[in-house]
Protein backbone atom coordinates (compact mmCIF):
# COMPACT_ATOMS: atom_id res chain seq x y z
CA MET A 1 -13.24 -0.22 -24.11
CA THR A 2 -12.42 3.14 -25.59
CA GLN A 3 -13.63 4.33 -28.97
CA THR A 4 -10.71 5.02 -31.30
CA SER A 5 -12.70 5.52 -34.48
CA PRO A 6 -16.29 4.83 -35.48
CA GLY A 7 -16.96 1.14 -34.95
CA ARG A 8 -13.53 0.34 -33.48
CA ALA A 9 -13.01 0.03 -29.78
CA GLN A 10 -9.65 -0.14 -28.04
CA ALA A 11 -9.08 -1.70 -24.63
CA TRP A 12 -8.29 0.79 -21.86
CA TYR A 13 -4.83 -0.63 -21.27
CA ARG A 14 -3.68 -0.32 -24.88
CA GLY A 15 -1.62 2.72 -25.64
CA ALA A 16 -0.59 3.30 -22.02
CA THR A 17 2.86 4.80 -21.62
CA LYS A 18 5.82 3.26 -19.87
CA ASP A 19 5.43 5.78 -17.01
CA GLN A 20 1.75 4.92 -16.60
CA TRP A 21 2.55 1.21 -16.37
CA ARG A 22 5.45 1.84 -14.01
CA THR A 23 3.20 3.87 -11.71
CA PHE A 24 0.45 1.27 -11.87
CA THR A 25 2.88 -1.57 -11.16
CA GLY A 26 4.49 0.25 -8.23
CA ALA A 27 1.14 1.04 -6.63
CA TYR A 28 -0.21 -2.46 -7.26
CA LEU A 29 2.85 -4.23 -5.85
CA GLY A 30 3.05 -1.82 -2.92
CA TRP A 31 -0.59 -2.36 -1.94
CA MET A 32 -0.29 -6.11 -2.47
CA LEU A 33 2.74 -6.34 -0.18
CA ASP A 34 1.08 -4.07 2.40
CA VAL A 35 -1.97 -6.31 2.66
CA MET A 36 0.24 -9.38 2.68
CA ASP A 37 2.12 -7.89 5.64
CA LEU A 38 -1.11 -7.13 7.51
CA MET A 39 -2.41 -10.65 6.93
CA LEU A 40 0.86 -12.38 7.80
CA PHE A 41 0.99 -10.42 11.02
CA ALA A 42 -2.57 -11.49 11.82
CA MET A 43 -1.52 -15.10 11.19
CA VAL A 44 1.48 -14.98 13.54
CA ILE A 45 0.17 -12.71 16.30
CA LYS A 46 -0.68 -15.71 18.49
CA GLU A 47 2.93 -16.93 18.39
CA VAL A 48 4.24 -13.40 18.88
CA SER A 49 1.99 -12.90 21.89
CA THR A 50 3.23 -16.15 23.40
CA GLU A 51 6.85 -15.16 22.78
CA LEU A 52 6.42 -11.65 24.22
CA ASP A 53 3.97 -12.79 26.90
CA PHE A 54 0.84 -10.74 26.26
CA ASP A 55 -2.84 -11.68 26.02
CA LYS A 56 -5.46 -11.60 23.25
CA GLY A 57 -6.63 -8.14 24.26
CA ALA A 58 -3.14 -6.73 23.83
CA ALA A 59 -2.82 -8.56 20.50
CA GLY A 60 -6.01 -6.87 19.33
CA ALA A 61 -4.70 -3.52 20.52
CA VAL A 62 -1.49 -3.99 18.50
CA ALA A 63 -3.47 -4.74 15.33
CA SER A 64 -5.90 -1.88 15.99
CA ALA A 65 -3.09 0.59 16.63
CA ALA A 66 -1.54 -0.27 13.26
CA LEU A 67 -4.85 0.17 11.45
CA VAL A 68 -5.62 3.51 13.13
CA ALA A 69 -2.10 4.59 12.22
CA THR A 70 -2.87 3.97 8.51
CA ALA A 71 -5.42 6.78 8.66
CA VAL A 72 -2.92 9.08 10.33
CA GLY A 73 -0.29 8.12 7.76
CA GLY A 74 -2.61 8.73 4.85
CA LEU A 75 -3.30 12.25 6.08
CA ALA A 76 0.30 13.02 7.02
CA PHE A 77 1.77 11.68 3.80
CA GLY A 78 -0.87 13.55 1.82
CA TYR A 79 0.70 16.76 3.12
CA ILE A 80 4.19 15.41 2.49
CA ALA A 81 3.21 14.50 -1.09
CA ASP A 82 1.85 17.98 -1.73
CA ARG A 83 4.89 19.65 -0.22
CA PHE A 84 7.74 17.45 -1.50
CA GLY A 85 6.24 15.46 -4.36
CA ARG A 86 4.30 12.25 -4.83
CA THR A 87 7.28 10.12 -5.77
CA ARG A 88 9.36 11.24 -2.79
CA SER A 89 6.39 10.65 -0.50
CA MET A 90 5.95 7.14 -1.91
CA ILE A 91 9.65 6.33 -1.53
CA LEU A 92 9.73 7.65 2.04
CA SER A 93 6.64 5.65 2.97
CA ILE A 94 8.06 2.43 1.48
CA ILE A 95 11.36 2.89 3.30
CA GLY A 96 9.54 3.61 6.57
CA TYR A 97 7.23 0.65 6.11
CA SER A 98 10.18 -1.64 5.38
CA VAL A 99 12.19 -0.42 8.37
CA GLY A 100 9.15 -0.71 10.64
CA THR A 101 8.47 -4.25 9.48
CA LEU A 102 12.11 -5.21 10.01
CA LEU A 103 12.12 -3.71 13.50
CA CYS A 104 8.99 -5.69 14.44
CA GLY A 105 11.12 -8.82 14.12
CA PHE A 106 13.50 -7.46 16.77
CA SER A 107 10.81 -6.49 19.28
CA THR A 108 11.50 -7.74 22.78
CA SER A 109 8.41 -6.23 24.45
CA LEU A 110 4.82 -5.35 23.76
CA THR A 111 5.69 -1.65 23.84
CA MET A 112 8.38 -2.04 21.17
CA LEU A 113 6.01 -4.05 19.01
CA VAL A 114 3.25 -1.44 19.29
CA VAL A 115 5.63 1.38 18.38
CA PHE A 116 6.98 -0.50 15.35
CA ARG A 117 3.50 -1.57 14.19
CA ILE A 118 2.35 2.05 14.44
CA LEU A 119 5.32 3.04 12.27
CA VAL A 120 4.30 0.34 9.78
CA GLY A 121 0.70 1.58 9.85
CA ILE A 122 1.65 5.22 9.31
CA CYS A 123 3.80 4.29 6.34
CA LEU A 124 1.18 1.92 4.90
CA GLY A 125 -1.34 4.74 4.93
CA GLY A 126 1.24 6.99 3.36
CA GLU A 127 1.93 4.54 0.61
CA TRP A 128 -1.75 4.05 -0.10
CA SER A 129 -2.35 7.80 -0.43
CA ALA A 130 0.80 8.48 -2.47
CA GLY A 131 0.14 5.50 -4.74
CA ALA A 132 -3.45 6.54 -5.38
CA ALA A 133 -2.38 10.11 -6.15
CA LEU A 134 0.36 8.97 -8.52
CA VAL A 135 -1.89 6.57 -10.39
CA THR A 136 -4.77 9.00 -10.76
CA GLU A 137 -2.44 11.78 -11.89
CA THR A 138 -0.63 9.56 -14.38
CA TRP A 139 -3.54 7.84 -16.13
CA PRO A 140 -6.05 9.66 -18.33
CA GLU A 141 -9.28 10.68 -16.62
CA ARG A 142 -11.40 8.31 -18.72
CA HIS A 143 -9.41 5.30 -17.41
CA ARG A 144 -8.78 6.25 -13.77
CA GLY A 145 -11.71 4.29 -12.39
CA LYS A 146 -10.63 1.11 -14.16
CA VAL A 147 -6.98 1.52 -13.26
CA MET A 148 -7.74 2.22 -9.59
CA ALA A 149 -10.09 -0.77 -9.51
CA TRP A 150 -7.18 -2.93 -10.63
CA VAL A 151 -4.90 -1.37 -8.03
CA GLN A 152 -7.53 -2.02 -5.36
CA SER A 153 -7.67 -5.65 -6.47
CA ALA A 154 -4.14 -5.96 -5.07
CA PHE A 155 -5.86 -6.40 -1.69
CA GLY A 156 -7.12 -9.83 -2.76
CA THR A 157 -3.78 -10.77 -4.25
CA GLY A 158 -1.89 -9.81 -1.09
CA TYR A 159 -4.42 -11.63 1.08
CA ALA A 160 -4.12 -14.79 -1.02
CA LEU A 161 -0.32 -14.66 -1.01
CA ALA A 162 -0.28 -14.39 2.79
């Protein structure tokens, strides 16, 4: 709660602007769908490995490559965001993530799948960093912790939806 006048407290989310809510919603939905993608992939990797004829070790390598790529993407898109803008960085990462996810469905080999999952990972990391920057720059300092906690809660929502 935020003090508005002596004795009166106002909830943190009251008085937020349309742009603040739009930024929050975009980051929340983006993170939720990212986690949902990661979890859905984990749920179907056994069937994918059977279809593409690779073992559990290779399946683990595919998942690990995507997760390592999120770190690379977070760093790379941080530079992109500083150079070209947070919104453009976010849009680029969402497009890349979407294209990468689509291409995973057309993979005919382990190599193709790894390449496409790395693309997905890079763009996931990019979206996480761009979304966090946009939210923290849009919301007032006194509410950033609360707002980012809500955005982080999208992990649980995406996991549950998967």
